[in-house]
Every structure is written in C-alpha cells, then in structure tokens.
Amino acid sequence: MTTAQIIITAVIVVVVVLLLALSIRIVPQAHSYVVERFGRYRKSLEPGFHMIIPLVDRVARKISLMEQVLDFAPQPVITKDNVTMRIDSVLYFRVIDAKRYAYGVNNPLMALENLTNTTLRNIIGELELDETLTSRETINTNMKASMEPATEVWGIQTTRVELKNITPPAAIQDAMEKQMKAERERREAILIAEGEKQSAILVAEGKKQSAILNAEGDRESTILRAEAAKQAAILRAEAAKEAAIQEAEGHGKAIILIQEANAQGIEALNMKKPSSEVLQLKSLEAFAKAADGKATKIIIPAELQSMAGMLTAAKELVVNDPKAEA
C-alpha cells in the first residue's frame, strides 16, 4: 500500500468517526432536544440515547424541562382608588412542550415577564389599596388563572405566581403607620378598661361573697346559740323533773316508812293488848300535838271529853287523900 492510499484510508476513517460522533446524541434527564432537518422541525428527542443523520439533521434547541423561576423587578401599578404602588413578583414555570416552546414565541422569558406585568396591572386596577394589601393569596390565584391560557400556547405551564413585596407611597406608609399606632393605642385603652372592669367586678364579687359568708356565719352562730339555749333549757327542765321525781319518790318512801312504822307500832300494841285507858292516853297525846299547831278551831271528840272528866276526878281524889299528902 502506497503512502497516498494510507493517507486516503486515514482520512476516510477520520471522516467516518466524525460522522458517527455527529450522529450520536445523548439527552440528559429532564431535558428535551429539538431536531431540525434542513431547517424544518423534525422531532423532539426525549432523555436517553439517540441517532441522527449528520449534516442533514441538527439539534436546534436544547430545552430544560425542570421548573424554573423568574424574579421580576418592581413594577409601578395603580389601584382602583388611584394609589400608585410598586410590586415585585416571582413566577414559577416549566416547559411541557419543547416544540411549542421553541416555535411558539420569540424570547419566551421576555414574553412571560411582559405577560406577568400586564396581568398584574389588570388585577390590581380592580382592587382598592386595602384590598391589595390584604388579598395576596387571591391576587396570586387570579394571576395564575389569567396567565395559563396564554402560556399553554407557548408550551409553558405556570405553576405559581407570588407577590414578593408591595410598596405603597411614602405618604401612604406614614398614614398607615399612624393608623396602626392609633389602632394599637385604642386596643391598649380597651384592654386597660377591660382589665379595670374585670378588677372592679372581682372586687365587688369578693365583697359580696364576704358579706354572704359573714351573714351565713352570723346566722349559723345565732342558730347554734339558740340550739345551745334550747338544750340548756331542756337539760334544766329534765333536771328539775328528775329532782321533783326524786323528791316525790323520797316523800313517798318516807310516808311508806311512817305507815309501816305506825303499822308495826299498832301491831306491837295489839300484841301487848293495851287497856282502854292506855289508848285514851295515847289519843290525848296525839290531840295535844295537834293542838300545838296554828289552827284557830279544834274539835274535841266525845271520848276525849269523857277522858278529861275522868282525869279531873282522879286529880281530886288524889288531892283529898290524906295518904297522898303524907
């Protein structure tokens, strides 16, 4: 083989290697390649290994399918009540169709920025200042819903739209700060008044409970004193009753004993068979004891009268008896 043949063979090998290298395309994960043939769209390559025809097919665009973020600069917007404020927003999106993204719009990122700004102005223009400051979630939802039909035509899916910051004019900010300060002072005054009210109520409730407890204590004390007096009176009455019963029982026992003694004396007299003169003498002694009282009238039995006469006669006999004188 001559030198010329060797050179030609080497050139052919190099060309073949280059053609093979140009025909092999490896697409990374979450990416898509747009292939054109003679300047016309042919197909979109998904992640993996692919072969194309060198010098006929070419990769026109390499597109990322991952979610992307666009942070837009603050934009001046006017509210419904003619207040101009500056709002900066953030857009989250991802490519869902590589062909439409490549051929749908020129410079898709600029298109998204302009669409976001115009949509934001339209939505804020229908809201007043207070609604704008308190309705961020509503604004985000409305912006996403308004942008989706336009972005789908470009092969783009809008996942989220967020308002980062809302900056009202300095005069409005100053007025809002004064309003918030006044609101805080009003709430503070209300809280202080509520605290004083609760304190007064608690003090009144405490006094009321104290008065109720004092009254309950006085009532219980009065009831206890009355109960004590009642029990004392009952005990005194019981004691007097017991004393009277004991005294009556004592008198009864004394009378029984006297009667028993009299009965025993009479029995003893009957056993000794006393004469009538002795009985009359005993009767006279009993009459003398009865006459020793404070009675103003005394009825003398006939037996005693006869006995008195007998005693007088006996006395005379004794006086006239000379033996008695001797």
mmCIF file of C-alpha atoms in Angstrom:
data_model
loop_
_atom_site.group_PDB
_atom_site.id
_atom_site.type_symbol
_atom_site.label_atom_id
_atom_site.label_comp_id
_atom_site.label_asym_id
_atom_site.label_seq_id
_atom_site.Cartn_x
_atom_site.Cartn_y
_atom_site.Cartn_z
ATOM 1 C CA MET A 1 0.000 0.000 0.000
ATOM 2 C CA THR A 2 1.384 3.297 -1.055
ATOM 3 C CA THR A 3 1.614 6.395 1.063
ATOM 4 C CA ALA A 4 -1.237 8.041 -0.832
ATOM 5 C CA GLN A 5 -3.503 5.082 -0.159
ATOM 6 C CA ILE A 6 -2.613 5.166 3.505
ATOM 7 C CA ILE A 7 -3.434 8.857 3.711
ATOM 8 C CA ILE A 8 -6.756 8.352 1.921
ATOM 9 C CA THR A 9 -7.655 5.479 4.203
ATOM 10 C CA ALA A 10 -6.822 7.543 7.287
ATOM 11 C CA VAL A 11 -8.908 10.425 6.013
ATOM 12 C CA ILE A 12 -11.848 8.104 5.355
ATOM 13 C CA VAL A 13 -11.578 6.639 8.874
ATOM 14 C CA VAL A 14 -11.436 10.108 10.412
ATOM 15 C CA VAL A 15 -14.466 11.210 8.421
ATOM 16 C CA VAL A 16 -16.409 8.120 9.428
ATOM 17 C CA VAL A 17 -15.522 8.681 13.098
ATOM 18 C CA LEU A 18 -16.575 12.295 12.851
ATOM 19 C CA LEU A 19 -19.859 11.355 11.165
ATOM 20 C CA LEU A 20 -20.544 8.768 13.881
ATOM 21 C CA ALA A 21 -19.751 11.329 16.554
ATOM 22 C CA LEU A 22 -22.054 13.844 14.949
ATOM 23 C CA SER A 23 -24.859 11.293 14.640
ATOM 24 C CA ILE A 24 -24.880 10.235 18.308
ATOM 25 C CA ARG A 25 -26.921 12.372 20.739
ATOM 26 C CA ILE A 26 -27.334 11.608 24.431
ATOM 27 C CA VAL A 27 -30.138 13.671 26.045
ATOM 28 C CA PRO A 28 -29.839 14.224 29.842
ATOM 29 C CA GLN A 29 -32.712 13.669 32.259
ATOM 30 C CA ALA A 30 -35.293 16.489 32.423
ATOM 31 C CA HIS A 31 -34.187 17.859 29.066
ATOM 32 C CA SER A 32 -35.507 17.770 25.515
ATOM 33 C CA TYR A 33 -33.684 18.420 22.236
ATOM 34 C CA VAL A 34 -35.469 19.928 19.220
ATOM 35 C CA VAL A 35 -34.149 18.376 15.957
ATOM 36 C CA GLU A 36 -34.479 20.151 12.610
ATOM 37 C CA ARG A 37 -33.902 18.667 9.154
ATOM 38 C CA PHE A 38 -32.899 21.208 6.576
ATOM 39 C CA GLY A 39 -34.219 23.973 8.831
ATOM 40 C CA ARG A 40 -37.609 22.357 9.408
ATOM 41 C CA TYR A 41 -38.800 20.799 12.672
ATOM 42 C CA ARG A 42 -38.473 17.017 12.569
ATOM 43 C CA LYS A 43 -38.843 15.705 16.146
ATOM 44 C CA SER A 44 -38.101 16.217 19.844
ATOM 45 C CA LEU A 45 -35.567 13.926 21.492
ATOM 46 C CA GLU A 46 -36.523 12.611 24.970
ATOM 47 C CA PRO A 47 -33.883 11.783 27.628
ATOM 48 C CA GLY A 48 -31.642 8.864 26.534
ATOM 49 C CA PHE A 49 -29.538 7.684 23.578
ATOM 50 C CA HIS A 50 -30.474 8.804 20.025
ATOM 51 C CA MET A 51 -29.030 8.669 16.461
ATOM 52 C CA ILE A 52 -29.475 11.421 13.887
ATOM 53 C CA ILE A 53 -28.269 11.854 10.314
ATOM 54 C CA PRO A 54 -25.170 14.041 10.293
ATOM 55 C CA LEU A 55 -25.201 17.107 8.066
ATOM 56 C CA VAL A 56 -28.941 16.539 7.498
ATOM 57 C CA ASP A 57 -30.379 16.689 10.994
ATOM 58 C CA ARG A 58 -29.217 19.131 13.611
ATOM 59 C CA VAL A 59 -30.162 19.930 17.230
ATOM 60 C CA ALA A 60 -31.748 23.381 17.016
ATOM 61 C CA ARG A 61 -32.663 23.878 20.705
ATOM 62 C CA LYS A 62 -31.705 22.258 23.984
ATOM 63 C CA ILE A 63 -34.578 22.874 26.400
ATOM 64 C CA SER A 64 -34.722 22.204 30.149
ATOM 65 C CA LEU A 65 -37.953 20.640 31.422
ATOM 66 C CA MET A 66 -37.251 21.436 35.086
ATOM 67 C CA GLU A 67 -39.278 24.047 36.968
ATOM 68 C CA GLN A 68 -37.724 27.476 36.606
ATOM 69 C CA VAL A 69 -38.033 30.752 38.496
ATOM 70 C CA LEU A 70 -38.282 34.282 37.108
ATOM 71 C CA ASP A 71 -37.806 37.112 39.585
ATOM 72 C CA PHE A 72 -39.135 40.337 38.068
ATOM 73 C CA ALA A 73 -38.083 43.837 39.083
ATOM 74 C CA PRO A 74 -40.645 46.017 40.927
ATOM 75 C CA GLN A 75 -43.302 47.427 38.614
ATOM 76 C CA PRO A 76 -45.468 50.518 39.202
ATOM 77 C CA VAL A 77 -49.193 49.706 39.332
ATOM 78 C CA ILE A 78 -52.272 51.833 40.069
ATOM 79 C CA THR A 79 -55.111 50.651 42.309
ATOM 80 C CA LYS A 80 -58.802 51.301 41.817
ATOM 81 C CA ASP A 81 -58.656 54.273 44.200
ATOM 82 C CA ASN A 82 -55.758 55.824 42.190
ATOM 83 C CA VAL A 83 -52.894 54.924 44.514
ATOM 84 C CA THR A 84 -49.620 54.167 42.738
ATOM 85 C CA MET A 85 -47.515 51.456 44.329
ATOM 86 C CA ARG A 86 -44.590 49.261 43.332
ATOM 87 C CA ILE A 87 -44.963 45.477 43.295
ATOM 88 C CA ASP A 88 -42.311 42.897 42.548
ATOM 89 C CA SER A 89 -43.435 39.364 41.693
ATOM 90 C CA VAL A 90 -41.958 35.899 41.198
ATOM 91 C CA LEU A 91 -43.098 33.444 38.508
ATOM 92 C CA TYR A 92 -42.592 29.663 38.687
ATOM 93 C CA PHE A 93 -42.978 27.752 35.403
ATOM 94 C CA ARG A 94 -41.833 24.682 33.485
ATOM 95 C CA VAL A 95 -41.798 23.651 29.821
ATOM 96 C CA ILE A 96 -44.353 20.988 28.944
ATOM 97 C CA ASP A 97 -43.966 21.020 25.123
ATOM 98 C CA ALA A 98 -40.497 21.577 23.625
ATOM 99 C CA LYS A 99 -41.838 22.186 20.085
ATOM 100 C CA ARG A 100 -44.280 24.906 21.094
ATOM 101 C CA TYR A 101 -41.697 26.439 23.435
ATOM 102 C CA ALA A 102 -39.150 26.574 20.570
ATOM 103 C CA TYR A 103 -41.506 27.890 17.884
ATOM 104 C CA GLY A 104 -44.424 29.423 19.816
ATOM 105 C CA VAL A 105 -42.906 32.756 20.774
ATOM 106 C CA ASN A 106 -39.664 34.584 20.276
ATOM 107 C CA ASN A 107 -37.806 35.054 23.557
ATOM 108 C CA PRO A 108 -40.230 33.200 25.877
ATOM 109 C CA LEU A 109 -38.725 34.666 29.096
ATOM 110 C CA MET A 110 -39.368 38.240 27.976
ATOM 111 C CA ALA A 111 -42.866 37.223 26.915
ATOM 112 C CA LEU A 112 -43.512 35.765 30.380
ATOM 113 C CA GLU A 113 -42.253 38.935 32.069
ATOM 114 C CA ASN A 114 -44.433 41.217 29.987
ATOM 115 C CA LEU A 115 -47.467 38.940 30.411
ATOM 116 C CA THR A 116 -46.950 38.882 34.176
ATOM 117 C CA ASN A 117 -46.691 42.672 34.405
ATOM 118 C CA THR A 118 -49.799 43.338 32.298
ATOM 119 C CA THR A 119 -51.841 40.730 34.159
ATOM 120 C CA LEU A 120 -50.726 42.188 37.492
ATOM 121 C CA ARG A 121 -51.760 45.704 36.415
ATOM 122 C CA ASN A 122 -55.164 44.486 35.285
ATOM 123 C CA ILE A 123 -55.896 42.670 38.551
ATOM 124 C CA ILE A 124 -54.568 45.446 40.838
ATOM 125 C CA GLY A 125 -56.562 48.010 38.865
ATOM 126 C CA GLU A 126 -59.776 46.333 40.016
ATOM 127 C CA LEU A 127 -58.821 46.434 43.712
ATOM 128 C CA GLU A 128 -58.556 49.239 46.228
ATOM 129 C CA LEU A 129 -55.494 49.838 48.366
ATOM 130 C CA ASP A 130 -56.739 47.990 51.447
ATOM 131 C CA GLU A 131 -57.848 45.010 49.366
ATOM 132 C CA THR A 132 -54.477 44.896 47.624
ATOM 133 C CA LEU A 133 -52.594 44.801 50.917
ATOM 134 C CA THR A 134 -54.804 42.079 52.432
ATOM 135 C CA SER A 135 -55.563 39.858 49.405
ATOM 136 C CA ARG A 136 -52.208 38.499 48.257
ATOM 137 C CA GLU A 137 -53.441 34.917 48.013
ATOM 138 C CA THR A 138 -56.429 35.998 45.924
ATOM 139 C CA ILE A 139 -54.177 38.042 43.617
ATOM 140 C CA ASN A 140 -51.777 35.100 43.170
ATOM 141 C CA THR A 141 -54.634 32.727 42.272
ATOM 142 C CA ASN A 142 -56.226 35.179 39.820
ATOM 143 C CA MET A 143 -52.896 35.858 38.088
ATOM 144 C CA LYS A 144 -52.180 32.157 37.617
ATOM 145 C CA ALA A 145 -55.673 31.532 36.231
ATOM 146 C CA SER A 146 -55.363 34.501 33.822
ATOM 147 C CA MET A 147 -51.891 33.565 32.525
ATOM 148 C CA GLU A 148 -52.414 29.844 31.962
ATOM 149 C CA PRO A 149 -54.327 30.062 28.629
ATOM 150 C CA ALA A 150 -51.603 32.257 27.053
ATOM 151 C CA THR A 151 -48.623 30.308 28.384
ATOM 152 C CA GLU A 152 -50.004 26.923 27.303
ATOM 153 C CA VAL A 153 -49.859 28.114 23.695
ATOM 154 C CA TRP A 154 -46.119 28.646 24.199
ATOM 155 C CA GLY A 155 -45.655 25.154 25.678
ATOM 156 C CA ILE A 156 -45.236 26.618 29.184
ATOM 157 C CA GLN A 157 -47.130 25.668 32.343
ATOM 158 C CA THR A 158 -47.404 28.349 35.026
ATOM 159 C CA THR A 159 -47.151 26.567 38.373
ATOM 160 C CA ARG A 160 -47.219 29.513 40.809
ATOM 161 C CA VAL A 161 -47.242 33.307 40.875
ATOM 162 C CA GLU A 162 -46.183 35.043 44.092
ATOM 163 C CA LEU A 163 -46.092 38.712 45.094
ATOM 164 C CA LYS A 164 -42.807 39.266 46.907
ATOM 165 C CA ASN A 165 -43.315 42.807 48.082
ATOM 166 C CA ILE A 166 -45.929 45.567 47.894
ATOM 167 C CA THR A 167 -44.541 49.051 48.460
ATOM 168 C CA PRO A 168 -47.105 51.866 48.737
ATOM 169 C CA PRO A 169 -46.071 55.544 48.511
ATOM 170 C CA ALA A 170 -44.249 57.129 51.455
ATOM 171 C CA ALA A 171 -47.262 59.280 52.386
ATOM 172 C CA ILE A 172 -49.495 56.232 52.409
ATOM 173 C CA GLN A 173 -46.978 54.335 54.505
ATOM 174 C CA ASP A 174 -46.823 57.197 57.012
ATOM 175 C CA ALA A 175 -50.635 57.356 57.185
ATOM 176 C CA MET A 176 -50.821 53.591 57.628
ATOM 177 C CA GLU A 177 -48.245 53.680 60.417
ATOM 178 C CA LYS A 178 -50.212 56.428 62.169
ATOM 179 C CA GLN A 179 -53.385 54.426 61.704
ATOM 180 C CA MET A 180 -51.758 51.318 63.105
ATOM 181 C CA LYS A 181 -50.382 53.313 66.023
ATOM 182 C CA ALA A 182 -53.824 54.742 66.749
ATOM 183 C CA GLU A 183 -55.309 51.254 66.449
ATOM 184 C CA ARG A 184 -52.747 49.859 68.871
ATOM 185 C CA GLU A 185 -53.392 52.700 71.313
ATOM 186 C CA ARG A 186 -57.141 52.082 71.013
ATOM 187 C CA ARG A 187 -56.671 48.385 71.681
ATOM 188 C CA GLU A 188 -54.409 49.206 74.621
ATOM 189 C CA ALA A 189 -57.048 51.548 76.081
ATOM 190 C CA ILE A 190 -59.707 48.880 75.565
ATOM 191 C CA LEU A 191 -57.556 46.267 77.258
ATOM 192 C CA ILE A 192 -56.850 48.605 80.187
ATOM 193 C CA ALA A 193 -60.564 49.417 80.523
ATOM 194 C CA GLU A 194 -61.428 45.719 80.323
ATOM 195 C CA GLY A 195 -58.824 44.982 82.984
ATOM 196 C CA GLU A 196 -60.165 47.681 85.293
ATOM 197 C CA LYS A 197 -63.701 46.447 84.670
ATOM 198 C CA GLN A 198 -62.757 42.880 85.489
ATOM 199 C CA SER A 199 -60.866 44.071 88.566
ATOM 200 C CA ALA A 200 -63.897 46.067 89.787
ATOM 201 C CA ILE A 201 -66.159 43.104 89.142
ATOM 202 C CA LEU A 202 -63.835 40.774 91.034
ATOM 203 C CA VAL A 203 -63.607 43.212 93.968
ATOM 204 C CA ALA A 204 -67.402 43.552 94.056
ATOM 205 C CA GLU A 205 -67.795 39.804 93.845
ATOM 206 C CA GLY A 206 -65.297 39.417 96.678
ATOM 207 C CA LYS A 207 -67.179 41.886 98.873
ATOM 208 C CA LYS A 208 -70.455 40.199 98.016
ATOM 209 C CA GLN A 209 -69.082 36.779 98.890
ATOM 210 C CA SER A 210 -67.570 38.181 102.091
ATOM 211 C CA ALA A 211 -70.918 39.723 103.106
ATOM 212 C CA ILE A 212 -72.717 36.479 102.293
ATOM 213 C CA LEU A 213 -70.197 34.471 104.311
ATOM 214 C CA ASN A 214 -70.452 36.918 107.242
ATOM 215 C CA ALA A 215 -74.255 36.690 107.155
ATOM 216 C CA GLU A 216 -74.050 32.928 106.942
ATOM 217 C CA GLY A 217 -71.641 32.945 109.878
ATOM 218 C CA ASP A 218 -73.931 35.192 111.969
ATOM 219 C CA ARG A 219 -76.922 33.038 111.105
ATOM 220 C CA GLU A 220 -75.083 29.859 112.000
ATOM 221 C CA SER A 221 -73.844 31.452 115.233
ATOM 222 C CA THR A 222 -77.383 32.568 116.148
ATOM 223 C CA ILE A 223 -78.731 29.117 115.361
ATOM 224 C CA LEU A 224 -76.023 27.494 117.446
ATOM 225 C CA ARG A 225 -76.685 29.855 120.391
ATOM 226 C CA ALA A 226 -80.421 29.177 120.142
ATOM 227 C CA GLU A 227 -79.767 25.460 119.981
ATOM 228 C CA ALA A 228 -77.438 25.727 122.979
ATOM 229 C CA ALA A 229 -80.048 27.725 124.952
ATOM 230 C CA LYS A 230 -82.715 25.224 123.936
ATOM 231 C CA GLN A 231 -80.577 22.296 125.019
ATOM 232 C CA ALA A 232 -79.734 24.091 128.308
ATOM 233 C CA ALA A 233 -83.424 24.754 128.986
ATOM 234 C CA ILE A 234 -84.250 21.137 128.159
ATOM 235 C CA LEU A 235 -81.490 19.932 130.454
ATOM 236 C CA ARG A 236 -82.668 22.254 133.265
ATOM 237 C CA ALA A 237 -86.228 21.058 132.812
ATOM 238 C CA GLU A 238 -85.042 17.462 132.789
ATOM 239 C CA ALA A 239 -83.001 18.133 135.944
ATOM 240 C CA ALA A 240 -85.970 19.813 137.686
ATOM 241 C CA LYS A 241 -88.186 16.969 136.584
ATOM 242 C CA GLU A 242 -85.716 14.402 137.890
ATOM 243 C CA ALA A 243 -85.375 16.375 141.168
ATOM 244 C CA ALA A 244 -89.151 16.594 141.554
ATOM 245 C CA ILE A 245 -89.442 12.884 140.784
ATOM 246 C CA GLN A 246 -86.691 12.086 143.257
ATOM 247 C CA GLU A 247 -88.311 14.354 145.898
ATOM 248 C CA ALA A 248 -91.723 12.814 145.311
ATOM 249 C CA GLU A 249 -90.225 9.358 145.476
ATOM 250 C CA GLY A 250 -88.448 10.399 148.717
ATOM 251 C CA HIS A 251 -91.734 11.710 150.211
ATOM 252 C CA GLY A 252 -93.495 8.577 149.057
ATOM 253 C CA LYS A 253 -90.870 6.343 150.593
ATOM 254 C CA ALA A 254 -90.972 8.433 153.826
ATOM 255 C CA ILE A 255 -94.767 8.111 154.011
ATOM 256 C CA ILE A 256 -94.486 4.390 153.346
ATOM 257 C CA LEU A 257 -91.867 4.066 156.059
ATOM 258 C CA ILE A 258 -94.022 6.087 158.515
ATOM 259 C CA GLN A 259 -97.050 3.999 157.694
ATOM 260 C CA GLU A 260 -95.002 0.867 158.087
ATOM 261 C CA ALA A 261 -93.687 2.165 161.425
ATOM 262 C CA ASN A 262 -97.230 3.040 162.572
ATOM 263 C CA ALA A 263 -98.424 -0.337 161.426
ATOM 264 C CA GLN A 264 -95.614 -2.014 163.289
ATOM 265 C CA GLY A 265 -96.383 0.094 166.425
ATOM 266 C CA ILE A 266 -100.056 -0.761 166.222
ATOM 267 C CA GLU A 267 -99.163 -4.388 165.694
ATOM 268 C CA ALA A 268 -96.863 -4.257 168.706
ATOM 269 C CA LEU A 269 -99.605 -2.621 170.779
ATOM 270 C CA ASN A 270 -102.096 -5.212 169.670
ATOM 271 C CA MET A 271 -99.703 -7.969 170.625
ATOM 272 C CA LYS A 272 -99.398 -6.488 174.131
ATOM 273 C CA LYS A 273 -103.182 -5.931 174.373
ATOM 274 C CA PRO A 274 -103.261 -2.411 175.810
ATOM 275 C CA SER A 275 -106.148 -1.316 178.068
ATOM 276 C CA SER A 276 -108.668 1.296 177.073
ATOM 277 C CA GLU A 277 -107.057 3.747 179.457
ATOM 278 C CA VAL A 278 -103.747 3.485 177.583
ATOM 279 C CA LEU A 279 -105.434 4.001 174.262
ATOM 280 C CA GLN A 280 -107.217 7.044 175.593
ATOM 281 C CA LEU A 281 -103.928 8.374 176.919
ATOM 282 C CA LYS A 282 -102.289 7.931 173.510
ATOM 283 C CA SER A 283 -105.191 9.702 171.880
ATOM 284 C CA LEU A 284 -104.770 12.558 174.293
ATOM 285 C CA GLU A 285 -101.083 12.840 173.359
ATOM 286 C CA ALA A 286 -101.944 12.917 169.708
ATOM 287 C CA PHE A 287 -104.556 15.570 170.358
ATOM 288 C CA ALA A 288 -102.052 17.638 172.247
ATOM 289 C CA LYS A 289 -99.675 17.514 169.311
ATOM 290 C CA ALA A 290 -102.473 18.528 167.007
ATOM 291 C CA ALA A 291 -103.490 21.384 169.260
ATOM 292 C CA ASP A 292 -99.947 22.650 169.316
ATOM 293 C CA GLY A 293 -100.426 23.862 165.694
ATOM 294 C CA LYS A 294 -101.756 27.161 164.433
ATOM 295 C CA ALA A 295 -105.370 26.062 163.973
ATOM 296 C CA THR A 296 -107.921 28.517 165.402
ATOM 297 C CA LYS A 297 -110.639 25.928 165.909
ATOM 298 C CA ILE A 298 -110.222 22.490 167.483
ATOM 299 C CA ILE A 299 -112.990 19.931 167.596
ATOM 300 C CA ILE A 300 -112.587 17.711 170.643
ATOM 301 C CA PRO A 301 -114.004 14.192 170.262
ATOM 302 C CA ALA A 302 -116.518 12.981 172.845
ATOM 303 C CA GLU A 303 -114.176 10.225 174.004
ATOM 304 C CA LEU A 304 -111.574 12.830 174.914
ATOM 305 C CA GLN A 305 -114.161 14.853 176.856
ATOM 306 C CA SER A 306 -115.087 11.879 178.958
ATOM 307 C CA MET A 307 -111.415 11.055 179.400
ATOM 308 C CA ALA A 308 -110.770 14.638 180.544
ATOM 309 C CA GLY A 309 -113.519 14.347 183.099
ATOM 310 C CA MET A 310 -112.078 11.112 184.343
ATOM 311 C CA LEU A 311 -108.690 12.712 184.759
ATOM 312 C CA THR A 312 -110.206 15.620 186.722
ATOM 313 C CA ALA A 313 -111.959 13.224 189.086
ATOM 314 C CA ALA A 314 -108.760 11.291 189.570
ATOM 315 C CA LYS A 315 -106.933 14.507 190.382
ATOM 316 C CA GLU A 316 -109.487 15.447 193.015
ATOM 317 C CA LEU A 317 -109.227 12.056 194.663
ATOM 318 C CA VAL A 318 -105.553 12.431 194.852
ATOM 319 C CA VAL A 319 -105.780 15.880 196.387
ATOM 320 C CA ASN A 320 -108.292 14.786 199.060
ATOM 321 C CA ASP A 321 -106.491 11.589 200.008
ATOM 322 C CA PRO A 322 -104.623 12.095 203.250
ATOM 323 C CA LYS A 323 -102.214 9.306 202.332
ATOM 324 C CA ALA A 324 -101.210 11.210 199.402
ATOM 325 C CA GLU A 325 -100.429 14.276 201.451
ATOM 326 C CA ALA A 326 -98.419 12.219 203.962
#
